[in-house]
Amino acid sequence: IINGLAPSITKQAKNPEAAFQWVKFLTSDKCQSIVAEDAVVFPSLTEYSEKAAQAHEKAGRDVSAFTEITKDASNLAYYP
């Protein structure tokens, strides 16, 4: 799970290949750029974080409480 996003495929999927292609798209640069541009959620790819923050700011939302803390790696929790 990255940033609360966890695209996955159930073993009961009727079409696992189509499900895989969908998950592949959801995690792609193209989709994450769209997510950032539309300020849907924070993208799972960190290179789009600033783009998302700017989109939120343009919409009148201050998301600095979520973005500032990530600029210092000592604030991040890593799980084995």
Short mmCIF file of C-alpha atoms in Angstrom, two decimals:
data_model
loop_
_atom_site.label_atom_id
_atom_site.label_comp_id
_atom_site.label_asym_id
_atom_site.label_seq_id
_atom_site.Cartn_x
_atom_site.Cartn_y
_atom_site.Cartn_z
CA ILE A 1 0.00 0.00 0.00
CA ILE A 2 1.39 3.37 -0.98
CA ASN A 3 -0.32 6.49 0.29
CA GLY A 4 -3.51 4.55 0.94
CA LEU A 5 -3.65 3.38 -2.66
CA ALA A 6 -3.62 -0.39 -3.06
CA PRO A 7 -4.75 -1.51 -6.51
CA SER A 8 -4.91 -5.29 -6.43
CA ILE A 9 -6.45 -8.26 -8.20
CA THR A 10 -8.60 -10.83 -6.44
CA LYS A 11 -7.97 -14.47 -7.24
CA GLN A 12 -11.68 -14.69 -8.14
CA ALA A 13 -11.27 -12.14 -10.95
CA LYS A 14 -13.23 -13.24 -14.02
CA ASN A 15 -10.64 -11.68 -16.29
CA PRO A 16 -7.30 -11.51 -14.46
CA GLU A 17 -5.41 -10.26 -17.53
CA ALA A 18 -7.77 -7.28 -17.95
CA ALA A 19 -7.54 -6.66 -14.21
CA PHE A 20 -3.74 -6.72 -14.46
CA GLN A 21 -3.83 -4.21 -17.32
CA TRP A 22 -6.08 -1.93 -15.23
CA VAL A 23 -3.73 -2.10 -12.22
CA LYS A 24 -0.79 -1.53 -14.56
CA PHE A 25 -2.50 1.64 -15.85
CA LEU A 26 -3.43 2.85 -12.35
CA THR A 27 0.22 2.69 -11.33
CA SER A 28 1.56 4.21 -14.55
CA ASP A 29 3.14 7.63 -14.97
CA LYS A 30 0.21 8.64 -17.19
CA CYS A 31 -2.45 7.82 -14.60
CA GLN A 32 -0.50 9.25 -11.68
CA SER A 33 -0.04 12.48 -13.63
CA ILE A 34 -3.82 12.65 -14.16
CA VAL A 35 -4.41 11.95 -10.46
CA ALA A 36 -2.02 14.78 -9.56
CA GLU A 37 -3.39 17.23 -12.12
CA ASP A 38 -6.98 16.69 -11.00
CA ALA A 39 -6.04 16.66 -7.28
CA VAL A 40 -8.01 13.44 -6.82
CA VAL A 41 -5.69 12.09 -4.11
CA PHE A 42 -1.96 12.39 -3.65
CA PRO A 43 -0.32 10.25 -6.32
CA SER A 44 1.60 7.16 -5.31
CA LEU A 45 4.58 8.25 -7.44
CA THR A 46 6.48 10.91 -5.53
CA GLU A 47 7.57 12.74 -8.67
CA TYR A 48 3.96 13.95 -9.01
CA SER A 49 3.56 15.20 -5.43
CA GLU A 50 4.40 18.81 -6.25
CA LYS A 51 2.02 18.78 -9.23
CA ALA A 52 -0.76 17.54 -6.92
CA ALA A 53 0.06 20.16 -4.28
CA GLN A 54 -0.15 22.89 -6.92
CA ALA A 55 -3.51 21.57 -8.14
CA HIS A 56 -4.85 21.55 -4.58
CA GLU A 57 -3.54 25.09 -4.03
CA LYS A 58 -5.23 26.24 -7.25
CA ALA A 59 -8.49 24.77 -5.90
CA GLY A 60 -8.06 26.78 -2.70
CA ARG A 61 -6.93 23.93 -0.45
CA ASP A 62 -3.88 24.21 1.80
CA VAL A 63 -2.29 20.76 1.85
CA SER A 64 0.99 21.82 3.43
CA ALA A 65 0.24 19.72 6.53
CA PHE A 66 0.55 16.68 4.27
CA THR A 67 3.43 17.83 2.07
CA GLU A 68 5.82 19.64 4.39
CA ILE A 69 6.32 16.66 6.68
CA THR A 70 7.50 14.51 3.76
CA LYS A 71 10.39 16.86 2.97
CA ASP A 72 12.34 15.57 6.00
CA ALA A 73 13.08 11.85 5.66
CA SER A 74 13.37 11.48 9.44
CA ASN A 75 9.59 12.01 9.61
CA LEU A 76 8.85 9.00 7.42
CA ALA A 77 8.04 5.59 8.87
CA TYR A 78 9.32 2.51 7.10
CA TYR A 79 7.86 -0.90 7.76
CA PRO A 80 9.89 -4.07 7.13
#
